[in-house]
Coordinates of C-alpha atoms in Angstrom, one line a residue:
Chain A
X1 CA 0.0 0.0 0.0
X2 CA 1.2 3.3 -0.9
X3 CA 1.9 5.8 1.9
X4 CA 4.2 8.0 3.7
X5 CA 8.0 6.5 4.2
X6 CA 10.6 8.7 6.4
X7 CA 13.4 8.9 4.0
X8 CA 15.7 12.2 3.2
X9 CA 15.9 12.0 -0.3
X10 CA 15.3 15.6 -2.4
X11 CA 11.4 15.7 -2.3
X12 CA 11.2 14.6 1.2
X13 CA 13.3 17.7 1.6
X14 CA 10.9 20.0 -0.3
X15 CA 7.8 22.3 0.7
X16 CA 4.4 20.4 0.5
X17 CA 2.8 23.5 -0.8
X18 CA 5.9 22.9 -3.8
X19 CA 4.9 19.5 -4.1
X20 CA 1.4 20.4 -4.4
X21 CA 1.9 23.1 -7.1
X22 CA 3.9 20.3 -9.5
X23 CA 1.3 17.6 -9.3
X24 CA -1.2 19.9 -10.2
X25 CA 0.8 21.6 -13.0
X26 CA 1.8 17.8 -14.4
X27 CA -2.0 17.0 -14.2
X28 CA -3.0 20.3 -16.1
X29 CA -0.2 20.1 -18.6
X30 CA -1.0 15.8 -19.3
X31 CA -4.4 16.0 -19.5
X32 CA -4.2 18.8 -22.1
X33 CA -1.2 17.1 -24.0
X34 CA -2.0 13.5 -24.6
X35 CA 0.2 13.5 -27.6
X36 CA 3.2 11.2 -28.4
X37 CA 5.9 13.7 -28.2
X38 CA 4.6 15.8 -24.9
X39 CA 4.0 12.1 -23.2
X40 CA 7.2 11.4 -23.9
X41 CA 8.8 14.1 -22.0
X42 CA 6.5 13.9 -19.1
X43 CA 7.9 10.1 -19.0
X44 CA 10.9 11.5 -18.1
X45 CA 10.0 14.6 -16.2
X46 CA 8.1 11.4 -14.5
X47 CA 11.0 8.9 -13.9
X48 CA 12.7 12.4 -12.7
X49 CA 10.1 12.8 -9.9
X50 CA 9.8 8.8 -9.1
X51 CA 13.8 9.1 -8.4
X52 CA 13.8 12.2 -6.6
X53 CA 11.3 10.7 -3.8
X54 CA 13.1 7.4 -3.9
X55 CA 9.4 6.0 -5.3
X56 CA 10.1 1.9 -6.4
X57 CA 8.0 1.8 -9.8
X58 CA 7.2 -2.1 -8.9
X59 CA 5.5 -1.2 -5.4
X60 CA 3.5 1.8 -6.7
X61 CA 1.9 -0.2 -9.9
X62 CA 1.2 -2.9 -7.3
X63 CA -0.5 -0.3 -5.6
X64 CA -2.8 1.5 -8.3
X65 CA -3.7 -2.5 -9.9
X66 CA -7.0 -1.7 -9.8
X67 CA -6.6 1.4 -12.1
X68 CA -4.5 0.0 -13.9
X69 CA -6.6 -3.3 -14.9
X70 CA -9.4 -0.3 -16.2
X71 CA -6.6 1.7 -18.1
X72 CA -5.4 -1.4 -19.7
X73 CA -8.8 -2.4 -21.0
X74 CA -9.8 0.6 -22.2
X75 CA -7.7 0.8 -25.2
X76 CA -8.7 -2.4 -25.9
X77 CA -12.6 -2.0 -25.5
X78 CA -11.9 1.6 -27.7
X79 CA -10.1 -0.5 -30.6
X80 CA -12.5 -3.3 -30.6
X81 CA -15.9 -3.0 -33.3
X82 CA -18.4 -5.1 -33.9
X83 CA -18.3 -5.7 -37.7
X84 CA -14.6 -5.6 -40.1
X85 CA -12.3 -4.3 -39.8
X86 CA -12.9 -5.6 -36.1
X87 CA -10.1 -3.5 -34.6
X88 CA -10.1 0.2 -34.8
X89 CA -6.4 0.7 -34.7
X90 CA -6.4 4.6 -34.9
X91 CA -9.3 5.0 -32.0
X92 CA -7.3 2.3 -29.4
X93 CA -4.1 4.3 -30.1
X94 CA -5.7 7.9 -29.0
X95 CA -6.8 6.0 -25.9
X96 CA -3.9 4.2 -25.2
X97 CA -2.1 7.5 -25.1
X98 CA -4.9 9.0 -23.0
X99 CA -4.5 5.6 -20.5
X100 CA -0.8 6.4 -20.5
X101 CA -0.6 9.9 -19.5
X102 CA -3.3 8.8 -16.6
X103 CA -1.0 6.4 -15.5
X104 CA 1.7 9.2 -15.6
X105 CA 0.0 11.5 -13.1
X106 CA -0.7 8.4 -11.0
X107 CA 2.9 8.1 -10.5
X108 CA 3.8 11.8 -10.0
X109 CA 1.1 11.5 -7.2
X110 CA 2.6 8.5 -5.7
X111 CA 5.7 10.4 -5.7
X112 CA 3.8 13.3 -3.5
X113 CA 2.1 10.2 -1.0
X114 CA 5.7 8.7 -0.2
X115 CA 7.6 11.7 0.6
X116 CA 5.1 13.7 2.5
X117 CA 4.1 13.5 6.1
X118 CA 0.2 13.5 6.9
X119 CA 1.1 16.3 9.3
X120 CA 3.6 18.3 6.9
X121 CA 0.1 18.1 4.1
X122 CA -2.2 19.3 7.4
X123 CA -0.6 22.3 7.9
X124 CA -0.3 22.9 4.1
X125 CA -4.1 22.4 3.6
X126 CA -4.5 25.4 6.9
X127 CA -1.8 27.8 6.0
X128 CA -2.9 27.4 1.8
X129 CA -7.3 27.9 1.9
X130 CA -8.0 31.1 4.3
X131 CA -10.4 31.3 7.2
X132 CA -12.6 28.6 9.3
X133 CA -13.1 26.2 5.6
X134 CA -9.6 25.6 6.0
X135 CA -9.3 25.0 9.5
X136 CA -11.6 22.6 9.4
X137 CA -10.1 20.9 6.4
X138 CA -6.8 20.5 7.8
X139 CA -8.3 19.4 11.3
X140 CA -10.5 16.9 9.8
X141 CA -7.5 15.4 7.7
X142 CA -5.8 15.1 10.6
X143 CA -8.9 13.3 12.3
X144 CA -9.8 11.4 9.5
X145 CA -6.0 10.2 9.6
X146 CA -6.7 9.0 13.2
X147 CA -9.9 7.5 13.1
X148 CA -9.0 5.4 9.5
X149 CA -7.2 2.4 11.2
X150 CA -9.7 2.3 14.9
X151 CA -12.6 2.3 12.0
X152 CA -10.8 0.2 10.1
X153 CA -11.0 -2.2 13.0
X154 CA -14.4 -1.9 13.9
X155 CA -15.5 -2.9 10.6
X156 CA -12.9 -6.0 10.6
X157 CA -14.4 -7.0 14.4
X158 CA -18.0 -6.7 12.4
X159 CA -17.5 -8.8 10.3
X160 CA -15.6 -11.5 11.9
X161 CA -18.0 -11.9 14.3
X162 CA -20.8 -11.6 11.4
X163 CA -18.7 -15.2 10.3
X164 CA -18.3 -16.8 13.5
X165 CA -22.3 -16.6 14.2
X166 CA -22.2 -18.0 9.8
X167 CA -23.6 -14.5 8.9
X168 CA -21.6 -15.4 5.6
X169 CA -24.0 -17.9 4.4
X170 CA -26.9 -14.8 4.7
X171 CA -28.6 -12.8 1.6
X172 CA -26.3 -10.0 -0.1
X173 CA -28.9 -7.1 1.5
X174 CA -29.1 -8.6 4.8
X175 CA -24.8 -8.8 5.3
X176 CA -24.8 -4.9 3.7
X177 CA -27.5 -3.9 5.7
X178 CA -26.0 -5.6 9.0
X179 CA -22.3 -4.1 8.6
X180 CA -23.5 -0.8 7.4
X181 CA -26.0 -0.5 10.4
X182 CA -23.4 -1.7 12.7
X183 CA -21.0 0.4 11.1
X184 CA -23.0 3.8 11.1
X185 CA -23.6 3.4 15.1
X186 CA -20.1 2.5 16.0
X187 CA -18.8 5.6 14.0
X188 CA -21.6 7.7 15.6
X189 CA -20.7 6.9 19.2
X190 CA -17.1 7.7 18.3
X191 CA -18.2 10.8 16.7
X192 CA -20.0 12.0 19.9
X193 CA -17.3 11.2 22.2
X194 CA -15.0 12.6 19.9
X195 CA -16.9 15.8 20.1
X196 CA -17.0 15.8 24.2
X197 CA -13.4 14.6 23.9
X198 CA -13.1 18.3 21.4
X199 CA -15.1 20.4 23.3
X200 CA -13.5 19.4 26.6
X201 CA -10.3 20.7 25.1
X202 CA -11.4 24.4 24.0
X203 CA -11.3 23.2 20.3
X204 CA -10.9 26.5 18.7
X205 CA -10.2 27.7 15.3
X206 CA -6.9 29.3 16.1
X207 CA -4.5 26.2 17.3
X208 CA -0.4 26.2 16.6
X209 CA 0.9 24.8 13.3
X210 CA 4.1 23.5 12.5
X211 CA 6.5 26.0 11.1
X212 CA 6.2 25.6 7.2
X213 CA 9.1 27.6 5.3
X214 CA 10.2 28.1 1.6
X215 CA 13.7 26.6 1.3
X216 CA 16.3 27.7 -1.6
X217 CA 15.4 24.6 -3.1
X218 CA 11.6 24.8 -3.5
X219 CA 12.2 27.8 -5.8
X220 CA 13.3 26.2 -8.5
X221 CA 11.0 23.3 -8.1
X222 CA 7.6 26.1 -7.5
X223 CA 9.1 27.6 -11.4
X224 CA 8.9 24.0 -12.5
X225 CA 5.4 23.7 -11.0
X226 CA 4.5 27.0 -12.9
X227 CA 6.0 26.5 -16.4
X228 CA 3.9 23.1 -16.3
X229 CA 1.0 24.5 -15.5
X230 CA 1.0 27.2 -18.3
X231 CA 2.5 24.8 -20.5
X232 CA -1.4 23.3 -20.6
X233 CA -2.3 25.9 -22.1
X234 CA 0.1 25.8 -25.1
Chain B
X1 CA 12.0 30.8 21.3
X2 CA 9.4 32.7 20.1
X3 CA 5.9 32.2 21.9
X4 CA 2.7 33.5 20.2
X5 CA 0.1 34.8 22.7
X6 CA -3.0 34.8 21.3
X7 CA -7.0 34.7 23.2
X8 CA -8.6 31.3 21.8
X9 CA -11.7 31.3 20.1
X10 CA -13.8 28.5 21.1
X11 CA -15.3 26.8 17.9
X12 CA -19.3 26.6 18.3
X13 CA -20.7 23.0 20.1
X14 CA -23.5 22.5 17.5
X15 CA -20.3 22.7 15.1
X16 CA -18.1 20.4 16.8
X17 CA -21.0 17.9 17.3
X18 CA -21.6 17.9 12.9
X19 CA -17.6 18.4 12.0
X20 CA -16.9 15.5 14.2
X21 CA -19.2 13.0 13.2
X22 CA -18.2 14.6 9.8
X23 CA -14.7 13.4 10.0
X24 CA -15.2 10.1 11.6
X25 CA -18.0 9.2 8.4
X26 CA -14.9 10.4 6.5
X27 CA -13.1 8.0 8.0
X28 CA -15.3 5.2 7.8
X29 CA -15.5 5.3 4.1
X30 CA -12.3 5.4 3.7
X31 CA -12.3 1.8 6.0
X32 CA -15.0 0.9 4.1
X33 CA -13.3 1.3 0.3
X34 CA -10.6 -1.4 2.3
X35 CA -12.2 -3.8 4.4
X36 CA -16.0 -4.2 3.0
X37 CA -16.3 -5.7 0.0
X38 CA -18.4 -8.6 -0.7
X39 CA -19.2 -11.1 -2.9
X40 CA -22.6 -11.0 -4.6
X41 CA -24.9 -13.4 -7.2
X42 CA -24.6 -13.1 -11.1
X43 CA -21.6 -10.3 -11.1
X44 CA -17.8 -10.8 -11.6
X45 CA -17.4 -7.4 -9.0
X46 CA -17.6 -7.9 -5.5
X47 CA -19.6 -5.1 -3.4
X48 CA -17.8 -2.3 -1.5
X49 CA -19.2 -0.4 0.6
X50 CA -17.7 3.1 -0.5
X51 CA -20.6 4.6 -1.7
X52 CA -22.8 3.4 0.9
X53 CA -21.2 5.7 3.0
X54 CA -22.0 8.4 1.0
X55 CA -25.7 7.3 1.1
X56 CA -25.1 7.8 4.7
X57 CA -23.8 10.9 4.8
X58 CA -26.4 12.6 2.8
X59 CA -28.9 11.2 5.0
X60 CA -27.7 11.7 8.6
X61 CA -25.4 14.3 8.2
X62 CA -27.6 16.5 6.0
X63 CA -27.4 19.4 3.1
X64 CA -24.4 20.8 4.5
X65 CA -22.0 18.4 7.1
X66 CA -22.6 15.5 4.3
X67 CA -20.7 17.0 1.5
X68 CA -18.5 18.4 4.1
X69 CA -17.4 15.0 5.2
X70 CA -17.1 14.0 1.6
X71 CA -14.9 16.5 0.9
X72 CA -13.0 15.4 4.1
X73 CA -12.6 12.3 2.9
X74 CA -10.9 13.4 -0.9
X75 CA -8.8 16.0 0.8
X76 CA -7.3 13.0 3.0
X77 CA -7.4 10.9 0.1
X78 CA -5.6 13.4 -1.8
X79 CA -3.0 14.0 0.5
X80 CA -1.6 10.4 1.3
X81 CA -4.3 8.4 3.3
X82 CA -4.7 5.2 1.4
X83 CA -8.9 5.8 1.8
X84 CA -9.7 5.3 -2.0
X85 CA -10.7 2.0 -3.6
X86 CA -8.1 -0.6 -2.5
X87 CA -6.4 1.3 -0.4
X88 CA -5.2 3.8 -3.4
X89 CA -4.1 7.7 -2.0
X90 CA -2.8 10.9 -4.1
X91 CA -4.1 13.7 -5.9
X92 CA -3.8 11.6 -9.0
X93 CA -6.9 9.4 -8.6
X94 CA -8.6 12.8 -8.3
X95 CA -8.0 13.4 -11.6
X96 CA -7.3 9.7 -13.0
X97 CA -9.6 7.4 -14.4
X98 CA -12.4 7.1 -11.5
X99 CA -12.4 10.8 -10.8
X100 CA -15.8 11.2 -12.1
X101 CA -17.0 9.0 -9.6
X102 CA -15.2 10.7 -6.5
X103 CA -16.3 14.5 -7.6
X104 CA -19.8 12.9 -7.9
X105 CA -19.7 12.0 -4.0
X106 CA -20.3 15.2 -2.9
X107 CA -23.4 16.6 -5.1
X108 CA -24.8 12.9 -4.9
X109 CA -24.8 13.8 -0.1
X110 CA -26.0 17.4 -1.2
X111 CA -28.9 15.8 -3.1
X112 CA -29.6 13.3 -0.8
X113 CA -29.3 15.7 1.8
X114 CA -31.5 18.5 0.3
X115 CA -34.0 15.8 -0.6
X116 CA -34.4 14.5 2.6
X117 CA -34.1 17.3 4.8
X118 CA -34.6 20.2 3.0
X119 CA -33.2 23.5 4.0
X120 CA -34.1 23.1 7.9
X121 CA -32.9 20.9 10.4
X122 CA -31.5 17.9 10.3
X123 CA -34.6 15.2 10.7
X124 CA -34.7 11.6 12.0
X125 CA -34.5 9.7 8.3
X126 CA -36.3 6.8 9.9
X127 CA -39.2 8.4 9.6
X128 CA -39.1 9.7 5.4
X129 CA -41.5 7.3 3.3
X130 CA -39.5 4.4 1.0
X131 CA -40.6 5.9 -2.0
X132 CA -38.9 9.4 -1.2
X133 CA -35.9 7.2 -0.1
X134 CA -35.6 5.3 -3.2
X135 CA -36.1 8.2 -5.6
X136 CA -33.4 10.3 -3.5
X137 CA -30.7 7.9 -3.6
X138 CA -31.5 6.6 -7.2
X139 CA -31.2 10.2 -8.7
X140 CA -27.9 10.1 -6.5
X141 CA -26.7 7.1 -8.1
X142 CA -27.9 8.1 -11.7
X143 CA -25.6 11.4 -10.8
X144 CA -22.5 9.3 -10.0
X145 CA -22.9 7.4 -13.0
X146 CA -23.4 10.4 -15.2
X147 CA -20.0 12.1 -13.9
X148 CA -18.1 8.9 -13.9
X149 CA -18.7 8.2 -17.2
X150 CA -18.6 11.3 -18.8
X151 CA -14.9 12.1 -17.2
X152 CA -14.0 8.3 -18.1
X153 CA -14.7 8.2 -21.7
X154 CA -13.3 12.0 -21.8
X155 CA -9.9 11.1 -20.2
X156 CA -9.6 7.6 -21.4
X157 CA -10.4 9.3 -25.2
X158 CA -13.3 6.1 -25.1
X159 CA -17.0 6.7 -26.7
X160 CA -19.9 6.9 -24.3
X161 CA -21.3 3.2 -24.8
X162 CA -17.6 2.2 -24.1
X163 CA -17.3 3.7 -20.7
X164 CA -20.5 3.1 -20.2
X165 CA -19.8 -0.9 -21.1
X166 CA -16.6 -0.5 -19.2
X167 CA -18.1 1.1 -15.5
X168 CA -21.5 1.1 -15.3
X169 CA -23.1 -2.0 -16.3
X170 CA -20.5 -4.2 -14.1
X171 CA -21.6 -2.6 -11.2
X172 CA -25.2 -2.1 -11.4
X173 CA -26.8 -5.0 -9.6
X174 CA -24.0 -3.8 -6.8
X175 CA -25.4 -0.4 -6.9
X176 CA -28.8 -1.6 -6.2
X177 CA -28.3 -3.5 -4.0
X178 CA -26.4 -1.0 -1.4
X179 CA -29.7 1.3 -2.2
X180 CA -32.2 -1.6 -0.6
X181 CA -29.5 -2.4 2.0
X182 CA -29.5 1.7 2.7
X183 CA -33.5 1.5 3.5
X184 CA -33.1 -1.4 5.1
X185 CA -30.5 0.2 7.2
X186 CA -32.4 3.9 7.5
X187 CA -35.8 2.0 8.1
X188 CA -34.4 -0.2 10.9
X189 CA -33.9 3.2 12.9
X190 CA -31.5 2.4 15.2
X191 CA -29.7 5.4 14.4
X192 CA -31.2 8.7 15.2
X193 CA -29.2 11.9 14.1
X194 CA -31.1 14.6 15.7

């Protein structure tokens, strides 16, 4: 699974608000370009960004399968026609390139996910979107970040003991029905005591961040990040 | 070292109550995209329980805290938390092939949540007829599968029928199915949000 990895390789050295700014400029710039000779140089502007967060290329396909299974097929699906000539050669080639350059910003993410701290991301989120929306944001990143694996659990203890009692050998509805009920009212009594839990600790809108500061390499990076984006629009 | 003095201001209760069951919803959808997933009859795709959630949220959260907590749960998505389908993070899957689907989440809980409630306050679900139910969460679904496969065929350069063959049609009898076990669940009214 993909996720953060303590390291001290270049990007783990750089800004998240830096980081930020590339993966949206790469995304802007591939979705506008899917064209043989722009892909091309995002592949390497891509293998650039894999090396510079230490990203293993094996790992993070095993990690986006899924998506990769649908980009895969869709080229396929695209090409095929019912009737000669049977395979639409030009038609699977545009969406093989638009697959590709998919898969491309997939990696450039993956890229953000293993060099970035929950925390570091948090107090990007706060300092980035003004006012109370942002607060909130960051805070309930940083919650949901908490609550993932105890939720996680619950719903694992559900269903176990939905097996032991053979709720496995039950209708479709009735096993949904079951762990979504059981689900709902577990996160719900969290939820409240999470509230008394906040409001027992003057939650307020204007906590301490962690320091975030520009260093002199996240210029150069933050220009990157900009010529991408505008480069979308070429 | 430099110490910042500063009076606190004390975030509202009603708030606190909605932003925290807000985040923990957030959080159990993203366990939910990882853990649930079931097998069901006469489909190749197992079930997860993903977009249950969002059902959810429209309906016990409301107009306003359920979108919220859907937007909670990209932003964490976005940044690193591995809460998207199996267990996949980053800003990219907000823009990859699925997309569609996630930026649907949000207007499907507004719809829900308008539908149900209304403008006012937040209501006991329980006690909204079936049919209201069903047509609330079907015109959500029907918006999920409108997004998704419009942003599919754009960015995967594939014709409507194509996407439609390629993620839609798979997961239909799923999709249903999570809309009776939703009624079952909202009709069973063990929960009460108010």
């Amino acid at each position: 699974m993909l996720t953060y990895e303590p390291d001290d390789t270049f990007a783990h050295r750089l800004d998240p608000r830096t980081k930020l700014a590339v993966q949206i400029g790469f995304a802007a710039t591939a979705l506008a370009h899917p064209t043989p000779r722009a892909l091309l140089v995002l592949s390497a502007l891509t293998g650039v960004v894999m090396a510079g967060a230490g990203v293993s290329l094996r790992r993070t396909l095993a990690a986006y399968r899924f998506a990769l299974l649908v980009l895969a097929l869709a080229p396929v699906l695209s090409g095929a026609t019912l009737g000669a000539p049977w395979f639409d050669r030009a038609a699977a080639t545009a969406s093989g390139l638009a697959s590709y350059r998919v898969l491309l910003v997939l990696l450039v993410s993956a890229a953000y996910v293993r060099s970035t701290p929950v925390r570091d991301s948090r107090a990007a989120i706060q300092r980035t979107i003004p006012g109370k929306p942002g607060q909130l944001l960051g805070i309930g990143v940083a919650l949901v970040f908490r609550f993932l694996p105890v939720l996680r659990g619950d719903l694992r203890t559900i269903r176990e003991a939905m097996a032991a009692r053979l709720g496995t050998e039950r209708g479709a509805v009735d096993r949904v029905s079951t762990i979504g009920m059981l689900g709902l009212s577990r996160a719900f009594d969290r939820a409240d005591r999470l509230s008394l839990a906040l409001q027992a600790r003057c939650f307020a809108w204007n906590p301490t961040l962690p320091p975030l500061a520009f260093s002199r390499a996240d210029y150069p990076v933050l220009a990157v990040a900009v010529v991408l984006a505008c480069s979308a629009f070429i | 070292m430099a110490t910042n003095q500063n009076s606190v201001e004390r975030v509202d209760d009603a708030v606190v109550r909605s932003f925290a069951r807000a985040a923990v919803l957030a959080a159990l959808m993203g366990a939910a995209a990882v853990v649930g997933s079931i097998p069901i009859p006469f489909s190749p795709v197992p079930v997860s329980l993903g977009v249950l959630v969002v059902y959810l949220m429209g309906l016990y959260l409301g107009p306003v805290w359920g979108p919220a907590s859907v937007g909670l749960y990209l932003t964490a998505g976005a940044v690193g938390l591995p809460v998207f389908a199996n267990g996949a993070s980053g800003i990219g899957v907000l823009v990859g092939d699925s997309a569609g689907y996630l930026w649907a989440y949000p207007i499907a809980a507004l719809v829900i949540g308008t539908l149900i409630h209304g403008r006012g306050k937040l209501e006991n679900p329980a006690e909204t007829s079936i049919p209201v139910l069903a047509v609330a969460l079907l015109t959500a679904l029907t918006i999920i599968y409108a997004l998704g496969t419009v942003w599919l065929g754009y960015v995967l350069k594939v014709s409507m029928i194509e996407a439609v063959n390629l993620a839609v049609v798979p997961f239909i009898p799923g999709d249903l199915l999570k809309i009776v076990a939703t009624i079952v669940i909202v009709k069973g009214g063990r929960i009460d949000p108010t």
